[in-house]
């Protein structure tokens, strides 16, 4: 039985269902049926506008974001689909902190729901740094079906690997 690297934290029974979908070549159909099309956000500027709109809607009091971009260097080998960073610099006699959100470039081609899930995840880190109960509660507040989207995103990554011939 081959391990499903993106689904390792899920129950064995659920992983077995996914294996059956893969064996029956139904995983791609499932994803295509649920997540049709792709979003139109292709530039860093458009991504910035998108992120800021979500931040304004849900996290008005969160720290300001200085930079948002698609990052070609973020990929699954680094186990990162998105990144939030806080860069501190000394300017004059003051310490300035700049907040950045980077989204893996593979999300340029993804369904809009997956991009939204990644952005919500990174925005939640502005308030909660750890992946704890409060973090996931905030994600659910911003995106009510967050948990299902996170699971389906893991299915999508599994399907992408299968298409590329990458071992599971």
Short mmCIF file of C-alpha atoms in Angstrom, two decimals:
data_model
loop_
_atom_site.label_atom_id
_atom_site.label_comp_id
_atom_site.label_asym_id
_atom_site.label_seq_id
_atom_site.Cartn_x
_atom_site.Cartn_y
_atom_site.Cartn_z
CA UNK A 1 0.00 0.00 0.00
CA UNK A 2 1.58 3.26 -1.16
CA UNK A 3 1.46 6.21 1.26
CA UNK A 4 -0.44 9.28 0.09
CA UNK A 5 2.01 12.00 1.12
CA UNK A 6 -0.51 14.86 1.19
CA UNK A 7 -3.08 12.86 3.15
CA UNK A 8 -0.93 11.28 5.85
CA UNK A 9 -2.75 13.03 8.70
CA UNK A 10 -6.14 11.68 7.64
CA UNK A 11 -7.73 8.41 8.82
CA UNK A 12 -6.74 5.19 7.03
CA UNK A 13 -10.34 4.61 5.90
CA UNK A 14 -10.39 7.97 4.11
CA UNK A 15 -7.02 7.27 2.52
CA UNK A 16 -8.36 3.95 1.29
CA UNK A 17 -11.30 5.70 -0.36
CA UNK A 18 -8.84 7.98 -2.15
CA UNK A 19 -6.76 4.97 -3.27
CA UNK A 20 -9.92 3.41 -4.71
CA UNK A 21 -10.69 6.62 -6.60
CA UNK A 22 -7.13 6.62 -7.97
CA UNK A 23 -7.33 2.96 -8.94
CA UNK A 24 -10.67 3.57 -10.68
CA UNK A 25 -9.25 6.70 -12.34
CA UNK A 26 -12.04 8.79 -10.81
CA UNK A 27 -9.98 11.34 -8.85
CA UNK A 28 -9.59 13.74 -11.78
CA UNK A 29 -13.30 13.51 -12.57
CA UNK A 30 -14.22 14.23 -8.96
CA UNK A 31 -12.02 17.34 -8.91
CA UNK A 32 -13.20 18.54 -12.33
CA UNK A 33 -16.83 18.19 -11.28
CA UNK A 34 -16.36 20.12 -8.02
CA UNK A 35 -13.86 22.74 -9.18
CA UNK A 36 -14.51 23.95 -12.68
CA UNK A 37 -12.37 26.54 -14.39
CA UNK A 38 -9.55 28.62 -13.08
CA UNK A 39 -9.38 32.10 -11.66
CA UNK A 40 -8.28 35.17 -13.59
CA UNK A 41 -5.70 36.42 -11.08
CA UNK A 42 -2.44 36.11 -12.98
CA UNK A 43 -0.29 39.05 -11.91
CA UNK A 44 1.22 39.98 -8.57
CA UNK A 45 -0.71 43.24 -8.66
CA UNK A 46 -4.04 41.45 -9.14
CA UNK A 47 -3.11 39.03 -6.34
CA UNK A 48 -2.33 41.98 -4.05
CA UNK A 49 -5.75 43.53 -4.76
CA UNK A 50 -7.44 40.15 -4.15
CA UNK A 51 -5.62 39.57 -0.83
CA UNK A 52 -6.28 43.10 0.39
CA UNK A 53 -10.00 42.77 -0.38
CA UNK A 54 -10.21 39.56 1.68
CA UNK A 55 -8.19 41.16 4.47
CA UNK A 56 -10.44 44.22 4.49
CA UNK A 57 -13.54 42.04 4.60
CA UNK A 58 -12.44 39.78 7.46
CA UNK A 59 -9.37 41.16 9.24
CA UNK A 60 -9.60 44.95 9.30
CA UNK A 61 -7.52 45.22 12.48
CA UNK A 62 -4.74 42.86 11.36
CA UNK A 63 -1.30 44.30 10.62
CA UNK A 64 -0.82 45.92 7.22
CA UNK A 65 0.57 43.80 4.38
CA UNK A 66 3.39 45.38 2.42
CA UNK A 67 3.91 42.85 -0.34
CA UNK A 68 1.92 40.05 -1.99
CA UNK A 69 3.20 37.97 -4.87
CA UNK A 70 3.23 34.66 -6.68
CA UNK A 71 6.54 32.95 -5.91
CA UNK A 72 8.14 30.52 -8.37
CA UNK A 73 10.48 29.24 -5.67
CA UNK A 74 7.69 27.99 -3.40
CA UNK A 75 6.86 24.43 -4.21
CA UNK A 76 5.95 21.16 -2.69
CA UNK A 77 9.56 20.14 -2.11
CA UNK A 78 9.73 22.93 0.47
CA UNK A 79 6.34 21.80 1.79
CA UNK A 80 4.99 25.31 1.30
CA UNK A 81 2.08 26.44 -0.85
CA UNK A 82 2.03 29.88 0.62
CA UNK A 83 4.19 31.82 3.02
CA UNK A 84 3.72 34.72 5.34
CA UNK A 85 6.84 36.49 6.48
CA UNK A 86 7.67 39.42 8.66
CA UNK A 87 10.93 41.08 7.72
CA UNK A 88 12.42 43.44 10.28
CA UNK A 89 14.84 46.14 9.22
CA UNK A 90 16.50 48.98 11.04
CA UNK A 91 15.76 52.32 9.40
CA UNK A 92 17.40 55.20 11.18
CA UNK A 93 16.85 54.58 14.86
CA UNK A 94 13.65 52.61 14.37
CA UNK A 95 12.87 48.98 13.74
CA UNK A 96 10.45 48.54 10.83
CA UNK A 97 8.60 45.28 10.21
CA UNK A 98 7.26 44.49 6.76
CA UNK A 99 4.69 41.74 6.25
CA UNK A 100 4.71 39.69 3.06
CA UNK A 101 2.46 36.98 1.68
CA UNK A 102 3.83 34.71 -1.02
CA UNK A 103 1.67 32.21 -2.90
CA UNK A 104 3.15 29.30 -4.84
CA UNK A 105 2.99 29.92 -8.59
CA UNK A 106 1.17 26.64 -9.16
CA UNK A 107 -1.96 28.44 -7.93
CA UNK A 108 -2.01 30.61 -11.05
CA UNK A 109 -3.52 27.58 -12.81
CA UNK A 110 -5.73 26.35 -9.96
CA UNK A 111 -9.43 26.66 -9.28
CA UNK A 112 -10.47 29.93 -7.62
CA UNK A 113 -11.51 28.09 -4.45
CA UNK A 114 -7.98 26.73 -3.97
CA UNK A 115 -6.41 30.16 -4.34
CA UNK A 116 -8.90 31.56 -1.86
CA UNK A 117 -8.12 28.76 0.61
CA UNK A 118 -4.38 29.44 0.45
CA UNK A 119 -4.87 33.20 0.83
CA UNK A 120 -7.23 32.72 3.79
CA UNK A 121 -4.66 30.40 5.37
CA UNK A 122 -1.88 32.97 5.02
CA UNK A 123 -4.10 35.84 6.19
CA UNK A 124 -5.01 33.85 9.31
CA UNK A 125 -1.31 33.75 10.16
CA UNK A 126 -1.43 37.54 10.59
CA UNK A 127 -3.46 36.92 13.76
CA UNK A 128 -2.43 33.37 14.75
CA UNK A 129 1.11 32.21 14.08
CA UNK A 130 0.58 28.54 14.99
CA UNK A 131 -1.69 25.94 13.42
CA UNK A 132 -3.84 25.63 16.52
CA UNK A 133 -7.56 25.54 17.25
CA UNK A 134 -7.86 29.35 17.15
CA UNK A 135 -6.06 29.43 13.79
CA UNK A 136 -8.47 26.96 12.17
CA UNK A 137 -11.45 28.68 13.77
CA UNK A 138 -10.32 31.94 12.14
CA UNK A 139 -9.89 30.17 8.79
CA UNK A 140 -13.44 28.77 9.10
CA UNK A 141 -14.73 32.24 9.94
CA UNK A 142 -13.20 33.69 6.77
CA UNK A 143 -14.06 30.68 4.61
CA UNK A 144 -16.83 28.48 6.05
CA UNK A 145 -15.91 25.38 4.01
CA UNK A 146 -12.19 25.78 4.72
CA UNK A 147 -11.67 22.22 6.02
CA UNK A 148 -13.27 20.64 2.93
CA UNK A 149 -11.27 22.90 0.62
CA UNK A 150 -8.04 22.01 2.41
CA UNK A 151 -8.80 18.31 1.97
CA UNK A 152 -9.75 18.76 -1.70
CA UNK A 153 -6.59 20.80 -2.26
CA UNK A 154 -4.61 17.82 -0.95
CA UNK A 155 -6.52 15.63 -3.40
CA UNK A 156 -5.67 18.08 -6.18
CA UNK A 157 -1.96 17.96 -5.28
CA UNK A 158 -2.13 14.15 -5.28
CA UNK A 159 -3.81 14.22 -8.71
CA UNK A 160 -1.16 16.65 -10.04
CA UNK A 161 1.59 14.30 -8.92
CA UNK A 162 -0.14 11.38 -10.62
CA UNK A 163 -0.39 13.38 -13.87
CA UNK A 164 3.29 14.26 -13.66
CA UNK A 165 4.26 10.68 -12.87
CA UNK A 166 5.59 11.63 -9.44
CA UNK A 167 5.42 8.71 -6.99
CA UNK A 168 2.91 8.95 -4.17
#
